[in-house]
Short mmCIF file of C-alpha atoms in Angstrom, two decimals:
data_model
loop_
_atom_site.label_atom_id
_atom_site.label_comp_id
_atom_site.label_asym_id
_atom_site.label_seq_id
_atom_site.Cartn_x
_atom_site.Cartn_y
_atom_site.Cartn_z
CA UNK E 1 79.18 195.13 117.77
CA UNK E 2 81.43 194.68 121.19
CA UNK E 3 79.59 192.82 123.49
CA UNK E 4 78.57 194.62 126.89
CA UNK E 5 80.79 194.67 130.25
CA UNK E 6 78.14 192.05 131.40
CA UNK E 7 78.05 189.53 128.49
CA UNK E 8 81.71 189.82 128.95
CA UNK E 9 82.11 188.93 132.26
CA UNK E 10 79.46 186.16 132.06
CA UNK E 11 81.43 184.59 129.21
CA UNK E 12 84.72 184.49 131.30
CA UNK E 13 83.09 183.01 134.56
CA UNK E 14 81.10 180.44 132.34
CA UNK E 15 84.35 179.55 130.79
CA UNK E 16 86.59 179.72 134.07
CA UNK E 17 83.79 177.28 135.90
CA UNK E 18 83.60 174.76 132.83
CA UNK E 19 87.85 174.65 133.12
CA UNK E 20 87.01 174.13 136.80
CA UNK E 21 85.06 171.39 136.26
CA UNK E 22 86.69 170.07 133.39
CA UNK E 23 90.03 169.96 136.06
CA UNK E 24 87.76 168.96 138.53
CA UNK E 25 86.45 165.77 136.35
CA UNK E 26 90.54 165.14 135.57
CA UNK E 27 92.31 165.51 139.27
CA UNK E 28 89.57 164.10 141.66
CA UNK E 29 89.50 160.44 140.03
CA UNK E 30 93.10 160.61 139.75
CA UNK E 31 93.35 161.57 143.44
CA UNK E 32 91.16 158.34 144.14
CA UNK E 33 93.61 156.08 141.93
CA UNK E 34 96.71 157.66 143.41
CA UNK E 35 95.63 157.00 146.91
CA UNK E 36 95.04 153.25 146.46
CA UNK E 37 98.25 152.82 144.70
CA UNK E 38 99.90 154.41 147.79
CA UNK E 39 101.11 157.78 145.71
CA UNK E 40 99.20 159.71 147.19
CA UNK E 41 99.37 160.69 150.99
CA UNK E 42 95.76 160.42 153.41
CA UNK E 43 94.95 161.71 156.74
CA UNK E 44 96.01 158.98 159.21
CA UNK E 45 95.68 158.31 162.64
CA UNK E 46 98.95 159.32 164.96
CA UNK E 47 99.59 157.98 168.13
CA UNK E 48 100.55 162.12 169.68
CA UNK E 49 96.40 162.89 168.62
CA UNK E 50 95.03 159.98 170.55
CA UNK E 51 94.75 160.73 174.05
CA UNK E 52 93.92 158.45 176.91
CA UNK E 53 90.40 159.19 177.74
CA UNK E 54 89.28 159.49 181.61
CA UNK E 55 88.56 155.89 183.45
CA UNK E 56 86.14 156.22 186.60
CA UNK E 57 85.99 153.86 189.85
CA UNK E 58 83.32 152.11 187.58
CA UNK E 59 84.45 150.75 185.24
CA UNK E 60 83.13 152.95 182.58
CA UNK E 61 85.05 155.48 180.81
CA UNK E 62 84.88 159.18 179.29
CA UNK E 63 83.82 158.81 175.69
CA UNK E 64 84.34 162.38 173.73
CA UNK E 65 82.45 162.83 170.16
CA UNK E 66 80.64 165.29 167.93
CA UNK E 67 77.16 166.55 169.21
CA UNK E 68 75.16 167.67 166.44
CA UNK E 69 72.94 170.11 169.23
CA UNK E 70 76.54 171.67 170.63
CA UNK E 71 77.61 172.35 166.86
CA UNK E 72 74.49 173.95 165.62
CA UNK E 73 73.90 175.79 169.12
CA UNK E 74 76.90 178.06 169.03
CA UNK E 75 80.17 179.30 167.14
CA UNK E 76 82.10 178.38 170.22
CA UNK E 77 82.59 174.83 169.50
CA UNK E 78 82.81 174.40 166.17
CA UNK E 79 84.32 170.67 166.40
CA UNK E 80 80.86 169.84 168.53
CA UNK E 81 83.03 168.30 171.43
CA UNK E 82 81.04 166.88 174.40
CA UNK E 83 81.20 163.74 176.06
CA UNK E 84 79.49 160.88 178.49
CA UNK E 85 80.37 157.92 180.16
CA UNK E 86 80.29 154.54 178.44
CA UNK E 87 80.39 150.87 179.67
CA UNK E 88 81.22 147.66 177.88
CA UNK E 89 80.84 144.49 179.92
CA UNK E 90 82.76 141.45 178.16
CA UNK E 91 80.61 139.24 180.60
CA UNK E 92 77.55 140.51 177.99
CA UNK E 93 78.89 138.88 175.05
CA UNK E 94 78.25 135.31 176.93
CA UNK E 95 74.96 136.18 176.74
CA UNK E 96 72.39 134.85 173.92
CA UNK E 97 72.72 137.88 170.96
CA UNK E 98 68.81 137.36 170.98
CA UNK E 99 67.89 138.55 174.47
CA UNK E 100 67.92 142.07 174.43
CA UNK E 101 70.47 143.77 176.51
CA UNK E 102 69.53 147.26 177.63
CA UNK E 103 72.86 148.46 178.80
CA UNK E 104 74.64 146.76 175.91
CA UNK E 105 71.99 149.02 173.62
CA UNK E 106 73.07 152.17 175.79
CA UNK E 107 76.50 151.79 174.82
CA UNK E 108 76.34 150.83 171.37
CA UNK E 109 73.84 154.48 170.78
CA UNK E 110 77.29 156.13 172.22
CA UNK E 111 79.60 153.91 170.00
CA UNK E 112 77.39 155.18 167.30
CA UNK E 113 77.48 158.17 167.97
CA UNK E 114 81.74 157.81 168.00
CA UNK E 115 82.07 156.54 164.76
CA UNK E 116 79.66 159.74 163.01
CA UNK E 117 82.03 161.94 165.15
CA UNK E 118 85.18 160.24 162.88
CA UNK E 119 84.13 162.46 159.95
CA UNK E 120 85.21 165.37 161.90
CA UNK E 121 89.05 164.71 162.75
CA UNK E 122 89.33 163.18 159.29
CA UNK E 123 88.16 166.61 157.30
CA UNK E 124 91.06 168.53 160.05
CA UNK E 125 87.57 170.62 161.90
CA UNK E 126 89.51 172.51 164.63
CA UNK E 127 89.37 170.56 167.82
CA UNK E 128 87.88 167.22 166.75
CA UNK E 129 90.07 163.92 167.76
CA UNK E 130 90.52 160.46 166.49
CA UNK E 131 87.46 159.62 168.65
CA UNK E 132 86.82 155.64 167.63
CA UNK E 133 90.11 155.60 168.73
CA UNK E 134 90.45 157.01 172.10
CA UNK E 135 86.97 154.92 172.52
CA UNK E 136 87.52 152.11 171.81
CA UNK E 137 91.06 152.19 172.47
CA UNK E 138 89.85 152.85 176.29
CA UNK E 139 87.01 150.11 176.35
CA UNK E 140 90.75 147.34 175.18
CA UNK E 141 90.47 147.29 171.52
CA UNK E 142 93.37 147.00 169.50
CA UNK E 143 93.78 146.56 165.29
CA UNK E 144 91.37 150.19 164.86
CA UNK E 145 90.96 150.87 161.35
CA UNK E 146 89.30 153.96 160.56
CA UNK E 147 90.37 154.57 157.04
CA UNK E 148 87.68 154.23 154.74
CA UNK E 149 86.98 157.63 156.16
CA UNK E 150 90.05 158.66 154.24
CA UNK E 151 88.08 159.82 151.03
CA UNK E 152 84.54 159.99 152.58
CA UNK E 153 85.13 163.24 155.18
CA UNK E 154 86.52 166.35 153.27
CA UNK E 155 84.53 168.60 151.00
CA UNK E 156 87.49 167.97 148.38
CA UNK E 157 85.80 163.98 148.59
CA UNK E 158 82.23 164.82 148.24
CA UNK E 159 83.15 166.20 145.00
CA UNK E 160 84.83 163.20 144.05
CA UNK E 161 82.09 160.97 145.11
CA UNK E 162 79.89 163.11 143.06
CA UNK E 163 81.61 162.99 139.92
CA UNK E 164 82.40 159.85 139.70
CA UNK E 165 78.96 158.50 140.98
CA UNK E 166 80.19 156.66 143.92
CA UNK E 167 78.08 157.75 146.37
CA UNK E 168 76.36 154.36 147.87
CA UNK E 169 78.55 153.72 150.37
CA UNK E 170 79.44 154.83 153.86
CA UNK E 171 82.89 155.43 156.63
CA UNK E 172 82.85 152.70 159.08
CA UNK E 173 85.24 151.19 161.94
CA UNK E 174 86.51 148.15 162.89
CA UNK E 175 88.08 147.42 166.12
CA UNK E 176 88.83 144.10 167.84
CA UNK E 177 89.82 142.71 171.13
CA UNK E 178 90.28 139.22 173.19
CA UNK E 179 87.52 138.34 175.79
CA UNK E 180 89.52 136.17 178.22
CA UNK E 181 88.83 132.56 178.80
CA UNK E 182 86.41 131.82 181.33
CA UNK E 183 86.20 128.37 183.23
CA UNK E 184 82.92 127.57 181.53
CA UNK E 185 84.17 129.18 177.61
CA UNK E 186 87.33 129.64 175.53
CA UNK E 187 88.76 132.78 174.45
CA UNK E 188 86.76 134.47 171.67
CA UNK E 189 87.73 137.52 169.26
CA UNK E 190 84.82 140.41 170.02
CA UNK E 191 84.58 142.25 166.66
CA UNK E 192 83.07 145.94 166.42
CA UNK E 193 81.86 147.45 163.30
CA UNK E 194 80.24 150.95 163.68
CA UNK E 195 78.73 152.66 160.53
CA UNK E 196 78.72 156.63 159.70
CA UNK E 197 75.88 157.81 159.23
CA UNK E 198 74.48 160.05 156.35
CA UNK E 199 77.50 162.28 155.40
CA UNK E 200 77.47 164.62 152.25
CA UNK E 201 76.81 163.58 149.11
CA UNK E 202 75.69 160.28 150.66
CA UNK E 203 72.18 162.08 151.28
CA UNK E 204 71.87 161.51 147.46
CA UNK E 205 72.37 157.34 147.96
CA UNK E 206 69.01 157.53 150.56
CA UNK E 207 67.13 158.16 147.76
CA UNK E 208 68.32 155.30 146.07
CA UNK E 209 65.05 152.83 146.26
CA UNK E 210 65.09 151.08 143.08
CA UNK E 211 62.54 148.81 142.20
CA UNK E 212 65.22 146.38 140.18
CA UNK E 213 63.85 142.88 139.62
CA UNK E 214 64.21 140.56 142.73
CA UNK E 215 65.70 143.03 144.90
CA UNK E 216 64.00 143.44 148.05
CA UNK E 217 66.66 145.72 150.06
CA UNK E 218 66.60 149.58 149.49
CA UNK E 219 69.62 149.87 147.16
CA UNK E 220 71.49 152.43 147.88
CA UNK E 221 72.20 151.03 151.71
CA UNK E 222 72.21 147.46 150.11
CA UNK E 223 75.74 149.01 147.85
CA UNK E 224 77.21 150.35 150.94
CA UNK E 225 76.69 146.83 152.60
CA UNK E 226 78.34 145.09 150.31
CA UNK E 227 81.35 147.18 150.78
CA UNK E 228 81.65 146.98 154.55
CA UNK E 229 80.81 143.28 154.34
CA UNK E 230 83.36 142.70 152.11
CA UNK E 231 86.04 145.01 154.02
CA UNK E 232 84.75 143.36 157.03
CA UNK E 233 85.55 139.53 155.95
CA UNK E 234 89.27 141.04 154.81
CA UNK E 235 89.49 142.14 158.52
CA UNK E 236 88.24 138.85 160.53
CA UNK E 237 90.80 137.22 157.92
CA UNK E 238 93.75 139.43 159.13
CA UNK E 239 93.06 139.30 162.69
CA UNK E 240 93.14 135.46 162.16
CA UNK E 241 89.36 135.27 163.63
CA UNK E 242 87.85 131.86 163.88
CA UNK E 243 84.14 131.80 163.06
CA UNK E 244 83.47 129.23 165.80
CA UNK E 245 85.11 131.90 168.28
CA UNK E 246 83.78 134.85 167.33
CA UNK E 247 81.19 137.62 168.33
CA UNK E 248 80.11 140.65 166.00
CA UNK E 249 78.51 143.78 167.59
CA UNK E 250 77.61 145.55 165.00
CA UNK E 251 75.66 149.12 165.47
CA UNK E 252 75.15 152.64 163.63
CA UNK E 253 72.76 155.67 163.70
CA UNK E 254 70.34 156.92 160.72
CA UNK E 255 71.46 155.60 157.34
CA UNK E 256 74.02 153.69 159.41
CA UNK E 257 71.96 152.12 160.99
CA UNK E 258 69.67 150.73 158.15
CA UNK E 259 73.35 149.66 156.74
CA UNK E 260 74.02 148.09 160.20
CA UNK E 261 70.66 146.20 160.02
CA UNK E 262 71.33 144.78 156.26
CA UNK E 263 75.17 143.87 157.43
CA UNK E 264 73.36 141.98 160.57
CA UNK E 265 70.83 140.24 158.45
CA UNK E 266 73.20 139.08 155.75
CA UNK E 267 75.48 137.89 158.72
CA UNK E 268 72.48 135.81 160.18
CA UNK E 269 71.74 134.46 156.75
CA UNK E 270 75.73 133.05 156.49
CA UNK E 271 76.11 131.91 160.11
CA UNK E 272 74.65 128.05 159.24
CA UNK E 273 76.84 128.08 156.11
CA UNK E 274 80.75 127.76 155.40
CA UNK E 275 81.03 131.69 154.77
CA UNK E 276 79.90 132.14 158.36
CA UNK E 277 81.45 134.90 160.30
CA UNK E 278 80.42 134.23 163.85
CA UNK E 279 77.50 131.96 165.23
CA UNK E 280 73.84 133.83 165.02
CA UNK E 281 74.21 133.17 168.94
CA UNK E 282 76.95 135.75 168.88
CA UNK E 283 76.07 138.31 166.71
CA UNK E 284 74.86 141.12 168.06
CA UNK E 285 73.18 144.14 166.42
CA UNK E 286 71.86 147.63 167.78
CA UNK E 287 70.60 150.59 165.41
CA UNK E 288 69.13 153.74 165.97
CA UNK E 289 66.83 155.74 164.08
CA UNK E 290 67.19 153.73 161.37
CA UNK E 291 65.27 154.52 157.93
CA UNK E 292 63.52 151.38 156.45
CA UNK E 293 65.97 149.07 154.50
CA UNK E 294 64.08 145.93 153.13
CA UNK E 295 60.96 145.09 151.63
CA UNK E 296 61.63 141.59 152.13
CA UNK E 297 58.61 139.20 153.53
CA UNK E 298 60.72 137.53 156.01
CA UNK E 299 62.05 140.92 157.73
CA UNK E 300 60.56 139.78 160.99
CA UNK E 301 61.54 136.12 161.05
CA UNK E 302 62.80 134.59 163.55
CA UNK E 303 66.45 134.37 162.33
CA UNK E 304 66.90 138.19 163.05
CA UNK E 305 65.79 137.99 166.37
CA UNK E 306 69.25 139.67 167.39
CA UNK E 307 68.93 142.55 165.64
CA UNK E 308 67.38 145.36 168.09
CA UNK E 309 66.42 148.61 166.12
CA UNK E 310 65.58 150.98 168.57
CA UNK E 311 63.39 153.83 167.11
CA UNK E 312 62.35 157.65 168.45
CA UNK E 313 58.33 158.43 167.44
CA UNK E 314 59.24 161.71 166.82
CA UNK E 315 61.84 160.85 164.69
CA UNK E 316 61.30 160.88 161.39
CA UNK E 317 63.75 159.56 159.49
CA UNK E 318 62.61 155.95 161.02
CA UNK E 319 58.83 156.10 159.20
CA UNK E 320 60.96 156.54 155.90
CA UNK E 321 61.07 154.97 153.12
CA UNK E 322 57.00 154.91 154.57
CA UNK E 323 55.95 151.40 155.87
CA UNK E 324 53.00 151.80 153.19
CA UNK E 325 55.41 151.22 150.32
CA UNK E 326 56.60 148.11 152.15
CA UNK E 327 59.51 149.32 153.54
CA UNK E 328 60.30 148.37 157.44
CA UNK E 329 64.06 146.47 158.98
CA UNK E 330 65.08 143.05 160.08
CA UNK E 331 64.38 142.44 163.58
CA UNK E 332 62.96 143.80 166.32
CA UNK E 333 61.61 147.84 166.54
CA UNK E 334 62.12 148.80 170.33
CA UNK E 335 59.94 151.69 170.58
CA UNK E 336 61.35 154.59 172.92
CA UNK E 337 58.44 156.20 175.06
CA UNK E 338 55.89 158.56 173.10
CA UNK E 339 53.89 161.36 174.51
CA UNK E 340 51.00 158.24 174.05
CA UNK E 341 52.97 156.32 176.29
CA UNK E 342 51.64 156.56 180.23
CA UNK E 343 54.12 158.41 182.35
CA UNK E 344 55.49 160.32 179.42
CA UNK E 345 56.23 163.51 181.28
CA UNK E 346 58.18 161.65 183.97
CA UNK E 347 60.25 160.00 181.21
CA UNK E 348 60.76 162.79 179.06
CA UNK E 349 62.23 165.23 182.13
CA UNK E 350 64.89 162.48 182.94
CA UNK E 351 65.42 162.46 178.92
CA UNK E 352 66.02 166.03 178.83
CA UNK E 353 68.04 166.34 181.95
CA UNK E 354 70.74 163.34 180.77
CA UNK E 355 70.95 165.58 177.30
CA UNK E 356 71.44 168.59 179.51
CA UNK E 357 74.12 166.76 181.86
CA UNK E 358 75.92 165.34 178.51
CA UNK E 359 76.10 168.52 175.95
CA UNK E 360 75.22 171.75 177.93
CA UNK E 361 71.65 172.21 176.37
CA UNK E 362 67.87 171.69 177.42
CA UNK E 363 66.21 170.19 174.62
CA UNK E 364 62.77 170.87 175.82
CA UNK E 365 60.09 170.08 172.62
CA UNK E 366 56.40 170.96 173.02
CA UNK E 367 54.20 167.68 173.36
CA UNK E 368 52.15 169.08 170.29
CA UNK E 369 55.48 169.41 168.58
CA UNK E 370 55.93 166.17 169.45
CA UNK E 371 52.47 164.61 168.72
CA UNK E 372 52.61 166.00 165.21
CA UNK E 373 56.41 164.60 164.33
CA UNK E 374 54.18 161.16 165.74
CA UNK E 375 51.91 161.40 163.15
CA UNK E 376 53.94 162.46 160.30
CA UNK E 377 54.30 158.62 158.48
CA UNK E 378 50.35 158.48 158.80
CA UNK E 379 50.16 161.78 156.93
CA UNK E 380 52.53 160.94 154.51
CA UNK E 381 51.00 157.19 153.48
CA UNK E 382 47.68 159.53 152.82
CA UNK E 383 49.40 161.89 150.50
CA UNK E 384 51.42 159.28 148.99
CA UNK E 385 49.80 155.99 149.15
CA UNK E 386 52.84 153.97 146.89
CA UNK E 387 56.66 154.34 145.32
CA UNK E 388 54.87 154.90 142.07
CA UNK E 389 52.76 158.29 143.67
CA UNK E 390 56.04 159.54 145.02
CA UNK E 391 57.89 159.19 141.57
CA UNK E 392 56.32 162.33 139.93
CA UNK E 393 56.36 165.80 140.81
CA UNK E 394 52.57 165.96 142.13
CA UNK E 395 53.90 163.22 144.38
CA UNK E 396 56.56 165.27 145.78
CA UNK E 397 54.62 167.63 146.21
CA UNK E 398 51.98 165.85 147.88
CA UNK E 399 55.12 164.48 149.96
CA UNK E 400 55.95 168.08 151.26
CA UNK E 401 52.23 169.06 151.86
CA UNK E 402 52.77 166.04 154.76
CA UNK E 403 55.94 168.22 156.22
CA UNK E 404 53.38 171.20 156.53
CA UNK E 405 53.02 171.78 160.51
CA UNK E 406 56.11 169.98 161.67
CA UNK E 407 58.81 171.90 163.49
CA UNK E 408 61.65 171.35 161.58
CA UNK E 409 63.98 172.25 164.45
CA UNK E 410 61.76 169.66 167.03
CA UNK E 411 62.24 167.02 163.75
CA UNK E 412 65.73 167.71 163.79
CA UNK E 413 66.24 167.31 167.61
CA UNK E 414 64.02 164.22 167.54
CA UNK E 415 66.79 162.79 165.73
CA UNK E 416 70.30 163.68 166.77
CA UNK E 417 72.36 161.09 168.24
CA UNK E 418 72.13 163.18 171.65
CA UNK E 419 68.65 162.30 171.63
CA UNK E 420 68.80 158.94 171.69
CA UNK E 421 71.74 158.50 173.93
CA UNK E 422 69.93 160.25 176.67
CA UNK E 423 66.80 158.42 176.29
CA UNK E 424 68.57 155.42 176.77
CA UNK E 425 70.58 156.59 179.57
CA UNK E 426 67.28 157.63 181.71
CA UNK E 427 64.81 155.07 180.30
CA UNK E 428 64.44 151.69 181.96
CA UNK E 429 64.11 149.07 179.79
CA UNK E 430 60.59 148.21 180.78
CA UNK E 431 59.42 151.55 179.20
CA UNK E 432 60.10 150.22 176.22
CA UNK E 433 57.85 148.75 173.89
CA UNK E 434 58.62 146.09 171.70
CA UNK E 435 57.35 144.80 167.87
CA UNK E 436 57.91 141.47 168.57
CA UNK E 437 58.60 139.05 171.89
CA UNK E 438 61.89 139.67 173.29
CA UNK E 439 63.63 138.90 176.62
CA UNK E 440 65.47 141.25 178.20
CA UNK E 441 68.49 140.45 180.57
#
């Protein structure tokens, strides 16, 4: 009996997508291998793409990245493109790392915003730049290096990542630059790391928890840590840093930022010993809407008192992994105003009219909206009281029963990089409410 036209074509596309993957499982590895023996050719950086970015009477200067609101607002500007200005004051890095800097934080939620916007000219989107680049290119950084973005950008490296399992890590940049003697201080190296957030297949690494013996940091950003710290103690070593000489600022948004805050932490933890990197004095450390990364006891001592993790209510990528299950970050949570806060309306209009003035869009959010993306963690811990309750399918279920009511598009909002950049542009730093005493300059 001859099989029927559909069997038959079923067949063929089973068999065509099993030699597809079969390929697939052959050439992306082998791309991987190819390109760190040098065979194989990567995106790179050209001096014609970078262009000099505008420089005002101030100081500051014109930073360009990707805004997640311009890209999903419109087919007109598919490469996201919008911009703001950004300051960096070398006089701020002769400042204590544990007094909290507000415009220092300002800048580093634009830097961070910079380095997600990498992804962009790295998988060739129409329009995007070599924005850490022109950046920090602008702000007097030399030695850039932008290339573990290389195989961690196209949809071509997802795959790869995917099949070959290597999907707990993250893109990052380095960038480096001489603060000039001063008569009361020597020269010292100022070394910036800023870490992609989520991107692709690294979604899959969030998930990541693990509950292996002894390990108290979420393990999936504890991998991609590891990595950067490693990458990052290659780079002080080639720009001939000495520790004694050195400050770190190290920031990153979402999942970069809980990888930011683990990088920071380990960095404290090395700065008394003879692998240390910079004094703790000198380390500086700024994340935004970070997720939880440590279940460690000590995650608010006072040897992390420079790490500054400044976190949206609304947002809720911050209450995850849920503070229930133990989860929470080194440091200090600086809380942005909430509609709790007094004044809100006052501080949410200036909020919305710096978003407006930097990507084209009102971002207006009802408070109810709002109110209920507060109270989302609270609902969760109910439905899923511990790790153990969320590892089972009633759990997850239980788990999405907590997402019932919130505005996904308000959630989403809540957390774009846009967000937090203007709420740190309009909100002075004595709005802002703080986990634990801090000074702020």
């Amino acid at each position: 009996m001859r099989a029927s036209p559909v069997r038959r074509f079923a067949f063929v596309l089973s068999a065509a997508l099993a030699c597809f993957l079969a390929v697939g499982l052959f050439i992306v590895p082998a791309r991987y291998v190819g390109v760190r023996m040098g065979m194989v050719p990567t995106t790179q950086v050209t001096s014609a793409d970078v262009q000099i970015p505008t420089q005002h009477a101030d100081g500051s200067v014109t930073a360009e990245y990707c805004s997640e609101a311009v890209t999903t607002n419109g087919l007109e500007n598919l490469s996201g493109r919008t911009s703001t200005a950004i300051s960096l004051d070398n006089a701020w890095f002769s400042h204590d790392s544990r007094i909290y800097q507000h415009d220092l934080a300002t800048a580093c939620a634009v830097l961070a915003a910079v380095c997600n916007s990498e992804s962009q000219y790295y998988s060739n989107v129409q329009g995007s730049l070599p924005y850490a680049e022109q950046t920090l290119g602008a702000l007097g950084f030399d030695d850039v290096r932008t290339e573990s973005y290389a195989l961690r950008s196209s949809l071509l490296d997802e795959l790869g990542a995917l099949l070959s399992g290597t999907h707990d890590v993250a893109a990052y940049t380095f960038a480096s630059k001489t603060i000039p003697r001063t008569a009361s201080a020597p020269s010292t190296t100022l070394v910036f790391v800023g870490i992609r957030g989520s991107y692709g297949v690294e979604w899959l690494s969030n998930f990541n928890l693990s509950d292996a013996e002894g390990a108290a940091d979420h393990q999936g950003f504890r991998a991609a840590e590891d990595e950067i710290q490693r990458a990052l103690t290659q780079y002080a070593n080639t720009i001939g840093a000495d520790p004694q000489h050195t400050r770190i600022l190290i920031t990153g948004h979402s999942r970069g930022g809980a990888i930011a805050n683990l990088l920071a932490a380990r960095l404290d933890n090395l700065s008394d010993t003879d692998n240390q990197m910079a004094p703790a004095s000198g380390i500086y450390a700024y994340t935004f809407a970070a997720p939880g990364a440590t279940r460690a006891a000590d995650q608010h001592n006072v040897t992390y008192g420079n790490i500054f993790n400044i976190v949206n209510e609304s947002d809720i990528i911050p209450q995850l992994p849920l503070s229930i299950w133990g989860y929470g970050k080194y440091g200090t949570t600086v809380t942005l105003p909430s509609v709790s806060s007094n004044g809100f309306d006052g501080h949410y209009d200036a909020m919305c009219e710096a978003f407006q003035q930097n990507t084209g869009i009102a971002p207006r959010i009802s408070e109810d909206a709002l109110a209920t993306l507060d109270a989302f963690g609270e609902r969760a811990a109910r439905e899923v009281p511990s790790t153990e309750a969320f590892a089972n399918p009633l759990g997850i279920f239980s788990f999405a029963r907590a997402l019932f009511g919130v505005d996904l598009s308000a959630a989403l909002i809540s957390h774009y990089p846009d967000t937090y950049i203007a709420w740190m542009q309009s909100v002075p730093a004595g709005h802002l409410s703080f986990d634990a005493p801090a000074q702020a300059a």
